[in-house]
């Protein structure tokens, strides 16, 4: 199981990648850095790399999911409802490739501010 470390402000949280083509592509890009864009309870930032939409892509995801959003070439971290959600569901702006899951409490990411530096790297924990 490939593990990554997500760092933003004073927060460090670990996640595990799944066996998808998107996860493999992201793994090969690491480390990556960006500035957090906040959209409801989602952090996303462009990674400047095109990855195709996979056949099992979805608009509805789960809390803690890591996903790639093709229109924005963006790494997305979901930790609650977004402006596109209906009720309590966690919904992306459009279909995303889910490629991993945060292993701790994703809700700590609520503390990350718009524009904060975010870094994703391979974890050696």
PDB file of C-alpha atoms in Angstrom:
ATOM      1  CA  UNK A   1       0.000   0.000   0.000  1.00  0.00           C
ATOM      2  CA  UNK A   2       1.465   3.357  -1.029  1.00  0.00           C
ATOM      3  CA  UNK A   3       1.188   6.055   1.622  1.00  0.00           C
ATOM      4  CA  UNK A   4       1.458   9.802   1.283  1.00  0.00           C
ATOM      5  CA  UNK A   5       1.814  12.681   3.719  1.00  0.00           C
ATOM      6  CA  UNK A   6      -0.295  15.815   3.303  1.00  0.00           C
ATOM      7  CA  UNK A   7       1.029  18.953   5.003  1.00  0.00           C
ATOM      8  CA  UNK A   8      -0.721  22.309   5.239  1.00  0.00           C
ATOM      9  CA  UNK A   9      -0.059  24.999   7.841  1.00  0.00           C
ATOM     10  CA  UNK A  10       0.481  23.068  11.137  1.00  0.00           C
ATOM     11  CA  UNK A  11      -1.428  19.997   9.946  1.00  0.00           C
ATOM     12  CA  UNK A  12       0.143  16.738   8.818  1.00  0.00           C
ATOM     13  CA  UNK A  13      -2.134  13.880   7.834  1.00  0.00           C
ATOM     14  CA  UNK A  14      -1.452  10.562   6.181  1.00  0.00           C
ATOM     15  CA  UNK A  15      -3.379   8.909   3.372  1.00  0.00           C
ATOM     16  CA  UNK A  16      -3.241   5.624   1.469  1.00  0.00           C
ATOM     17  CA  UNK A  17      -3.468   5.361  -2.295  1.00  0.00           C
ATOM     18  CA  UNK A  18      -5.588   2.753  -4.047  1.00  0.00           C
ATOM     19  CA  UNK A  19      -4.516   0.647  -7.039  1.00  0.00           C
ATOM     20  CA  UNK A  20      -5.936   2.913  -9.754  1.00  0.00           C
ATOM     21  CA  UNK A  21      -4.144   4.377 -12.767  1.00  0.00           C
ATOM     22  CA  UNK A  22      -4.734   7.823 -11.276  1.00  0.00           C
ATOM     23  CA  UNK A  23      -3.038   6.824  -8.001  1.00  0.00           C
ATOM     24  CA  UNK A  24      -0.029   5.569  -9.957  1.00  0.00           C
ATOM     25  CA  UNK A  25       0.156   8.816 -11.958  1.00  0.00           C
ATOM     26  CA  UNK A  26      -0.065  10.949  -8.796  1.00  0.00           C
ATOM     27  CA  UNK A  27       2.590   8.803  -7.052  1.00  0.00           C
ATOM     28  CA  UNK A  28       4.997   9.434  -9.941  1.00  0.00           C
ATOM     29  CA  UNK A  29       4.459  13.220  -9.644  1.00  0.00           C
ATOM     30  CA  UNK A  30       5.321  13.418  -5.920  1.00  0.00           C
ATOM     31  CA  UNK A  31       6.345  15.591  -4.221  1.00  0.00           C
ATOM     32  CA  UNK A  32       3.917  18.278  -5.334  1.00  0.00           C
ATOM     33  CA  UNK A  33       3.061  21.638  -3.824  1.00  0.00           C
ATOM     34  CA  UNK A  34       0.312  24.131  -4.370  1.00  0.00           C
ATOM     35  CA  UNK A  35      -1.883  26.748  -2.762  1.00  0.00           C
ATOM     36  CA  UNK A  36      -5.121  25.579  -1.184  1.00  0.00           C
ATOM     37  CA  UNK A  37      -8.386  26.594  -2.802  1.00  0.00           C
ATOM     38  CA  UNK A  38     -11.302  26.046  -0.428  1.00  0.00           C
ATOM     39  CA  UNK A  39     -14.719  25.044  -1.804  1.00  0.00           C
ATOM     40  CA  UNK A  40     -17.014  24.154   1.075  1.00  0.00           C
ATOM     41  CA  UNK A  41     -15.303  21.268   2.877  1.00  0.00           C
ATOM     42  CA  UNK A  42     -12.955  20.510   0.006  1.00  0.00           C
ATOM     43  CA  UNK A  43      -9.392  21.609  -0.616  1.00  0.00           C
ATOM     44  CA  UNK A  44      -8.194  21.501  -4.195  1.00  0.00           C
ATOM     45  CA  UNK A  45      -5.229  22.787  -6.171  1.00  0.00           C
ATOM     46  CA  UNK A  46      -3.963  22.380  -9.696  1.00  0.00           C
ATOM     47  CA  UNK A  47      -1.101  19.952 -10.217  1.00  0.00           C
ATOM     48  CA  UNK A  48      -0.664  20.889 -13.887  1.00  0.00           C
ATOM     49  CA  UNK A  49      -0.843  17.306 -15.106  1.00  0.00           C
ATOM     50  CA  UNK A  50      -3.521  15.802 -17.343  1.00  0.00           C
ATOM     51  CA  UNK A  51      -4.983  12.492 -16.171  1.00  0.00           C
ATOM     52  CA  UNK A  52      -7.945  10.970 -18.007  1.00  0.00           C
ATOM     53  CA  UNK A  53     -11.308  10.411 -16.351  1.00  0.00           C
ATOM     54  CA  UNK A  54     -11.511   6.753 -15.316  1.00  0.00           C
ATOM     55  CA  UNK A  55     -14.540   4.569 -16.037  1.00  0.00           C
ATOM     56  CA  UNK A  56     -15.433   4.311 -12.319  1.00  0.00           C
ATOM     57  CA  UNK A  57     -15.289   8.080 -11.748  1.00  0.00           C
ATOM     58  CA  UNK A  58     -18.037   9.607  -9.630  1.00  0.00           C
ATOM     59  CA  UNK A  59     -19.445  12.937  -8.492  1.00  0.00           C
ATOM     60  CA  UNK A  60     -20.407  11.596  -5.065  1.00  0.00           C
ATOM     61  CA  UNK A  61     -17.449  10.743  -2.835  1.00  0.00           C
ATOM     62  CA  UNK A  62     -16.830  10.057   0.868  1.00  0.00           C
ATOM     63  CA  UNK A  63     -15.302  12.116   3.649  1.00  0.00           C
ATOM     64  CA  UNK A  64     -11.549  11.626   3.530  1.00  0.00           C
ATOM     65  CA  UNK A  65     -11.415  10.738  -0.168  1.00  0.00           C
ATOM     66  CA  UNK A  66      -8.573  11.999  -2.316  1.00  0.00           C
ATOM     67  CA  UNK A  67      -9.567  12.581  -5.917  1.00  0.00           C
ATOM     68  CA  UNK A  68      -8.346  14.041  -9.175  1.00  0.00           C
ATOM     69  CA  UNK A  69     -10.611  16.523 -10.977  1.00  0.00           C
ATOM     70  CA  UNK A  70      -9.783  16.515 -14.716  1.00  0.00           C
ATOM     71  CA  UNK A  71     -11.281  19.928 -15.718  1.00  0.00           C
ATOM     72  CA  UNK A  72      -9.010  21.741 -13.236  1.00  0.00           C
ATOM     73  CA  UNK A  73      -6.120  19.248 -13.365  1.00  0.00           C
ATOM     74  CA  UNK A  74      -6.621  19.312  -9.616  1.00  0.00           C
ATOM     75  CA  UNK A  75      -5.756  17.251  -6.550  1.00  0.00           C
ATOM     76  CA  UNK A  76      -8.866  17.284  -4.330  1.00  0.00           C
ATOM     77  CA  UNK A  77      -9.256  16.427  -0.650  1.00  0.00           C
ATOM     78  CA  UNK A  78     -12.832  16.001   0.586  1.00  0.00           C
ATOM     79  CA  UNK A  79     -13.629  16.402   4.283  1.00  0.00           C
ATOM     80  CA  UNK A  80     -17.323  17.311   4.258  1.00  0.00           C
ATOM     81  CA  UNK A  81     -20.108  18.817   2.192  1.00  0.00           C
ATOM     82  CA  UNK A  82     -19.444  21.162  -0.732  1.00  0.00           C
ATOM     83  CA  UNK A  83     -21.638  23.780  -2.441  1.00  0.00           C
ATOM     84  CA  UNK A  84     -22.684  21.030  -4.912  1.00  0.00           C
ATOM     85  CA  UNK A  85     -23.840  18.630  -2.153  1.00  0.00           C
ATOM     86  CA  UNK A  86     -27.441  17.592  -1.605  1.00  0.00           C
ATOM     87  CA  UNK A  87     -28.052  17.181   2.115  1.00  0.00           C
ATOM     88  CA  UNK A  88     -25.180  15.362   3.833  1.00  0.00           C
ATOM     89  CA  UNK A  89     -23.626  13.832   0.734  1.00  0.00           C
ATOM     90  CA  UNK A  90     -20.108  14.800  -0.287  1.00  0.00           C
ATOM     91  CA  UNK A  91     -20.236  15.879  -3.940  1.00  0.00           C
ATOM     92  CA  UNK A  92     -17.547  17.127  -6.313  1.00  0.00           C
ATOM     93  CA  UNK A  93     -18.223  19.866  -8.877  1.00  0.00           C
ATOM     94  CA  UNK A  94     -18.199  17.154 -11.572  1.00  0.00           C
ATOM     95  CA  UNK A  95     -16.928  13.587 -11.910  1.00  0.00           C
ATOM     96  CA  UNK A  96     -13.596  12.848 -10.210  1.00  0.00           C
ATOM     97  CA  UNK A  97     -11.214   9.893 -10.028  1.00  0.00           C
ATOM     98  CA  UNK A  98     -10.981   8.762  -6.394  1.00  0.00           C
ATOM     99  CA  UNK A  99      -7.423   7.541  -5.872  1.00  0.00           C
ATOM    100  CA  UNK A 100      -6.929   7.420  -2.110  1.00  0.00           C
ATOM    101  CA  UNK A 101      -8.258   7.957   1.385  1.00  0.00           C
ATOM    102  CA  UNK A 102      -7.073   9.865   4.442  1.00  0.00           C
ATOM    103  CA  UNK A 103      -6.310   7.405   7.249  1.00  0.00           C
ATOM    104  CA  UNK A 104      -6.861   9.844  10.138  1.00  0.00           C
ATOM    105  CA  UNK A 105      -9.539  12.422  10.913  1.00  0.00           C
ATOM    106  CA  UNK A 106     -10.030  14.389   7.694  1.00  0.00           C
ATOM    107  CA  UNK A 107     -12.026  17.061   9.556  1.00  0.00           C
ATOM    108  CA  UNK A 108      -8.771  18.625  10.865  1.00  0.00           C
ATOM    109  CA  UNK A 109      -8.436  20.055   7.347  1.00  0.00           C
ATOM    110  CA  UNK A 110     -11.228  22.537   8.197  1.00  0.00           C
ATOM    111  CA  UNK A 111      -8.432  24.633   9.773  1.00  0.00           C
ATOM    112  CA  UNK A 112      -6.608  25.098   6.453  1.00  0.00           C
ATOM    113  CA  UNK A 113      -7.081  28.596   5.066  1.00  0.00           C
ATOM    114  CA  UNK A 114      -7.577  29.729   1.477  1.00  0.00           C
ATOM    115  CA  UNK A 115      -4.178  30.204  -0.164  1.00  0.00           C
ATOM    116  CA  UNK A 116      -2.265  28.147   2.414  1.00  0.00           C
ATOM    117  CA  UNK A 117       0.723  26.232   1.051  1.00  0.00           C
ATOM    118  CA  UNK A 118      -0.014  22.537   0.755  1.00  0.00           C
ATOM    119  CA  UNK A 119       2.549  19.795   0.126  1.00  0.00           C
ATOM    120  CA  UNK A 120       1.965  16.172  -0.843  1.00  0.00           C
ATOM    121  CA  UNK A 121       4.875  13.750  -0.532  1.00  0.00           C
ATOM    122  CA  UNK A 122       5.624  10.058  -0.255  1.00  0.00           C
ATOM    123  CA  UNK A 123       5.417   8.926   3.365  1.00  0.00           C
ATOM    124  CA  UNK A 124       8.106   6.876   5.058  1.00  0.00           C
ATOM    125  CA  UNK A 125       6.075   6.350   8.234  1.00  0.00           C
TER     126      UNK A 125
END
